[in-house]
Amino acid sequence: MRLWIALVAVCSLLAPPGPQAQPTVPAEPFHDGLRGTTPLDEEAKPPLIYPTENKDVIRGRAYAQQPPTIPHKIDGYQVDKNANRCLSCHARSRAAESGAVPIGVTHYADRAGTTLGTLAPRRYFCTQCHVPQADTKPLVSNTFTDIEDIRVAPGPKASPARRN
Ligand code: HEC
Ligand code: HEC
């Protein structure tokens, strides 16, 4: 052990000094959208968990391909290899009885684009894409604008078309 320490000490003496001795620490105080000002090596005080919105009213979608958000509580719903509670209401065969929106046609297509007779395995774990919501302040800002809300400013006048 002592021999090792001596060896390491000698090696560090022999090593040429690097061009930069120490990386510079940024001057700004640490701030992170999720952690606030709590340094990385300390544990932040967890915020209160907001109650899940449970209004049973279907929400609008921000864009056509958005997985719709879940408008009801899903506490305790089992979704694992043994059972899928969501399908007990959302399967096409259960929709008439449950009043739930049946899973969309895309949920039957496998990754090769083949339409299967049952739910595609890649769509089995619903909460990978569908999530319940809570009425809270966003943790990170977002400037997303729906394509329908984008008004294109009139550009410079196009020059008259040339005839070839
Ligand atoms: C007890 C029946 C039931 C279960 C179980 C259930 N849902 Fe629902 N779900 C509904 C009903 C009914 C609606 C229609 C709106 C409402 O009443 O909440 C709905 C609405 C939705 C919607 C909105 C659809 C849209 O077009 O906007 C999504 C997404 C959804 N559920 C996902 C899930 C997921 C994921 C699970 C499992 C974690 C689940 N649901 C479990 C009954 C159920
Ligand atoms: C890989 C992501 C993904 C997974 C996993 C997934 N979905 Fe979806 N889901 C979507 C997307 C995207 C849409 C909207 C476009 C569409 O219909 O494909 C959607 C639409 C829906 C809709 C609305 C259908 C309609 O016609 O309006 C329901 C209900 C739904 N999903 C339920 C479920 C349930 C229940 C599961 C689990 C069995 C599930 N989804 C798994 C991505 C997913």
CSV table of N, CA, C and O and ligand atoms in Angstrom, one decimal, residues 61 64-68 84 86-87 90 101-104 106-107 119 122-126 128-130, ligand 2:
chain,number,residue,atom,x,y,z
A,61,ARG,N,-56.8,18.2,-28.0
A,61,ARG,CA,-55.4,17.8,-28.3
A,61,ARG,C,-54.7,18.9,-28.9
A,61,ARG,O,-55.2,19.7,-29.7
A,64,ALA,N,-52.6,16.8,-34.0
A,64,ALA,CA,-53.4,15.7,-34.4
A,64,ALA,C,-52.9,14.3,-33.9
A,64,ALA,O,-53.7,13.4,-33.5
A,65,GLN,N,-51.6,14.2,-33.8
A,65,GLN,CA,-51.0,12.9,-33.4
A,65,GLN,C,-50.8,12.7,-31.9
A,65,GLN,O,-50.2,11.8,-31.5
A,66,GLN,N,-51.3,13.7,-31.2
A,66,GLN,CA,-51.0,13.6,-29.7
A,66,GLN,C,-51.8,12.5,-29.1
A,66,GLN,O,-53.0,12.4,-29.3
A,67,PRO,N,-51.2,11.7,-28.3
A,67,PRO,CA,-52.0,10.7,-27.5
A,67,PRO,C,-52.9,11.5,-26.5
A,67,PRO,O,-52.4,12.3,-25.8
A,68,PRO,N,-54.2,11.3,-26.6
A,68,PRO,CA,-55.1,12.1,-25.7
A,68,PRO,C,-54.7,11.8,-24.2
A,68,PRO,O,-54.3,10.7,-23.8
A,84,ASN,N,-54.4,-6.0,-17.8
A,84,ASN,CA,-54.4,-4.6,-18.3
A,84,ASN,C,-55.8,-4.0,-17.9
A,84,ASN,O,-56.8,-4.3,-18.6
A,86,CYS,N,-57.0,-1.1,-18.1
A,86,CYS,CA,-57.5,-0.1,-19.1
A,86,CYS,C,-58.4,-0.8,-20.1
A,86,CYS,O,-59.4,-0.2,-20.5
A,87,LEU,N,-57.9,-1.9,-20.5
A,87,LEU,CA,-58.7,-2.6,-21.6
A,87,LEU,C,-60.0,-3.1,-21.1
A,87,LEU,O,-60.9,-3.4,-21.9
A,90,HIS,N,-61.6,0.1,-22.2
A,90,HIS,CA,-61.3,0.7,-23.5
A,90,HIS,C,-61.1,-0.3,-24.6
A,90,HIS,O,-61.0,0.2,-25.8
A,101,VAL,N,-64.0,5.6,-24.6
A,101,VAL,CA,-63.6,5.7,-26.0
A,101,VAL,C,-62.8,4.5,-26.4
A,101,VAL,O,-61.8,4.2,-25.7
A,102,PRO,N,-63.2,3.7,-27.4
A,102,PRO,CA,-62.4,2.5,-27.7
A,102,PRO,C,-61.0,2.9,-28.3
A,102,PRO,O,-60.9,4.0,-28.9
A,103,ILE,N,-60.0,2.1,-28.0
A,103,ILE,CA,-58.7,2.3,-28.5
A,103,ILE,C,-58.7,2.5,-30.0
A,103,ILE,O,-59.5,1.9,-30.7
A,104,GLY,N,-57.9,3.5,-30.5
A,104,GLY,CA,-57.9,3.8,-31.9
A,104,GLY,C,-57.4,2.7,-32.8
A,104,GLY,O,-56.7,1.8,-32.4
A,106,THR,N,-54.9,2.7,-34.8
A,106,THR,CA,-53.5,2.6,-34.9
A,106,THR,C,-52.9,1.6,-33.8
A,106,THR,O,-51.8,1.1,-33.9
A,107,HIS,N,-53.7,1.4,-32.8
A,107,HIS,CA,-53.3,0.5,-31.7
A,107,HIS,C,-53.3,-1.0,-32.1
A,107,HIS,O,-52.9,-1.8,-31.3
A,119,LEU,N,-54.9,-5.9,-29.9
A,119,LEU,CA,-54.0,-4.8,-29.5
A,119,LEU,C,-52.6,-5.2,-29.8
A,119,LEU,O,-52.1,-6.3,-29.5
A,122,ARG,N,-46.8,-3.4,-28.9
A,122,ARG,CA,-46.2,-2.1,-28.6
A,122,ARG,C,-47.1,-1.0,-28.1
A,122,ARG,O,-46.7,0.0,-27.7
A,123,ARG,N,-48.4,-1.3,-28.1
A,123,ARG,CA,-49.4,-0.4,-27.5
A,123,ARG,C,-50.0,-0.9,-26.2
A,123,ARG,O,-51.0,-0.5,-25.7
A,124,TYR,N,-49.3,-2.0,-25.6
A,124,TYR,CA,-49.9,-2.6,-24.4
A,124,TYR,C,-49.8,-1.7,-23.2
A,124,TYR,O,-50.7,-1.6,-22.4
A,125,PHE,N,-48.7,-1.1,-23.0
A,125,PHE,CA,-48.5,-0.3,-21.8
A,125,PHE,C,-49.0,1.1,-22.0
A,125,PHE,O,-48.2,2.0,-22.4
A,126,CYS,N,-50.2,1.3,-21.8
A,126,CYS,CA,-51.0,2.5,-22.1
A,126,CYS,C,-50.3,3.8,-21.6
A,126,CYS,O,-50.2,4.8,-22.2
A,128,GLN,N,-47.4,4.6,-21.1
A,128,GLN,CA,-46.2,5.0,-21.8
A,128,GLN,C,-46.5,6.3,-22.6
A,128,GLN,O,-45.6,7.1,-22.8
A,129,CYS,N,-47.7,6.4,-23.1
A,129,CYS,CA,-48.1,7.5,-23.9
A,129,CYS,C,-49.3,8.3,-23.4
A,129,CYS,O,-49.4,9.5,-23.6
A,130,HIS,N,-50.2,7.7,-22.6
A,130,HIS,CA,-51.3,8.4,-22.1
A,130,HIS,C,-51.1,8.7,-20.6
A,130,HIS,O,-50.8,7.7,-19.9
B,2,HEC,C1,-46.9,4.2,-28.2
B,2,HEC,C2,-47.9,5.2,-27.7
B,2,HEC,C3,-49.3,4.6,-27.3
B,2,HEC,C4,-49.6,3.6,-26.5
B,2,HEC,C5,-48.7,2.6,-25.8
B,2,HEC,C6,-51.0,3.6,-26.3
B,2,HEC,N1,-51.6,4.6,-27.1
B,2,HEC,FE1,-53.5,5.2,-27.2
B,2,HEC,N2,-53.1,6.6,-28.5
B,2,HEC,C7,-51.8,7.0,-28.9
B,2,HEC,C8,-51.9,8.1,-29.9
B,2,HEC,C9,-50.7,8.7,-30.6
B,2,HEC,C10,-53.3,8.3,-30.1
B,2,HEC,C11,-53.9,9.4,-31.0
B,2,HEC,C12,-53.8,9.0,-32.4
B,2,HEC,C13,-54.3,7.6,-32.7
B,2,HEC,O1,-55.5,7.3,-32.5
B,2,HEC,O2,-53.4,6.8,-32.9
B,2,HEC,C14,-54.0,7.4,-29.2
B,2,HEC,C15,-55.4,7.4,-29.1
B,2,HEC,C16,-56.0,6.7,-28.1
B,2,HEC,C17,-57.5,6.8,-27.8
B,2,HEC,C18,-58.4,7.7,-28.5
B,2,HEC,C19,-58.9,7.0,-29.7
B,2,HEC,C20,-59.9,7.8,-30.5
B,2,HEC,O3,-60.4,7.3,-31.5
B,2,HEC,O4,-60.0,9.0,-30.3
B,2,HEC,C21,-57.7,6.0,-26.7
B,2,HEC,C22,-59.0,5.8,-26.0
B,2,HEC,C23,-56.5,5.3,-26.4
B,2,HEC,N3,-55.5,5.8,-27.2
B,2,HEC,C24,-56.3,4.4,-25.4
B,2,HEC,C25,-55.2,3.6,-25.2
B,2,HEC,C26,-55.1,2.5,-24.3
B,2,HEC,C27,-56.3,2.0,-23.4
B,2,HEC,C28,-53.9,2.0,-24.4
B,2,HEC,C29,-53.3,0.8,-23.7
B,2,HEC,C30,-54.0,-0.5,-24.0
B,2,HEC,C31,-53.1,2.8,-25.3
B,2,HEC,N4,-54.0,3.8,-25.8
B,2,HEC,C32,-51.8,2.7,-25.6
B,2,HEC,C33,-50.6,6.4,-28.5
B,2,HEC,C34,-50.5,5.3,-27.6
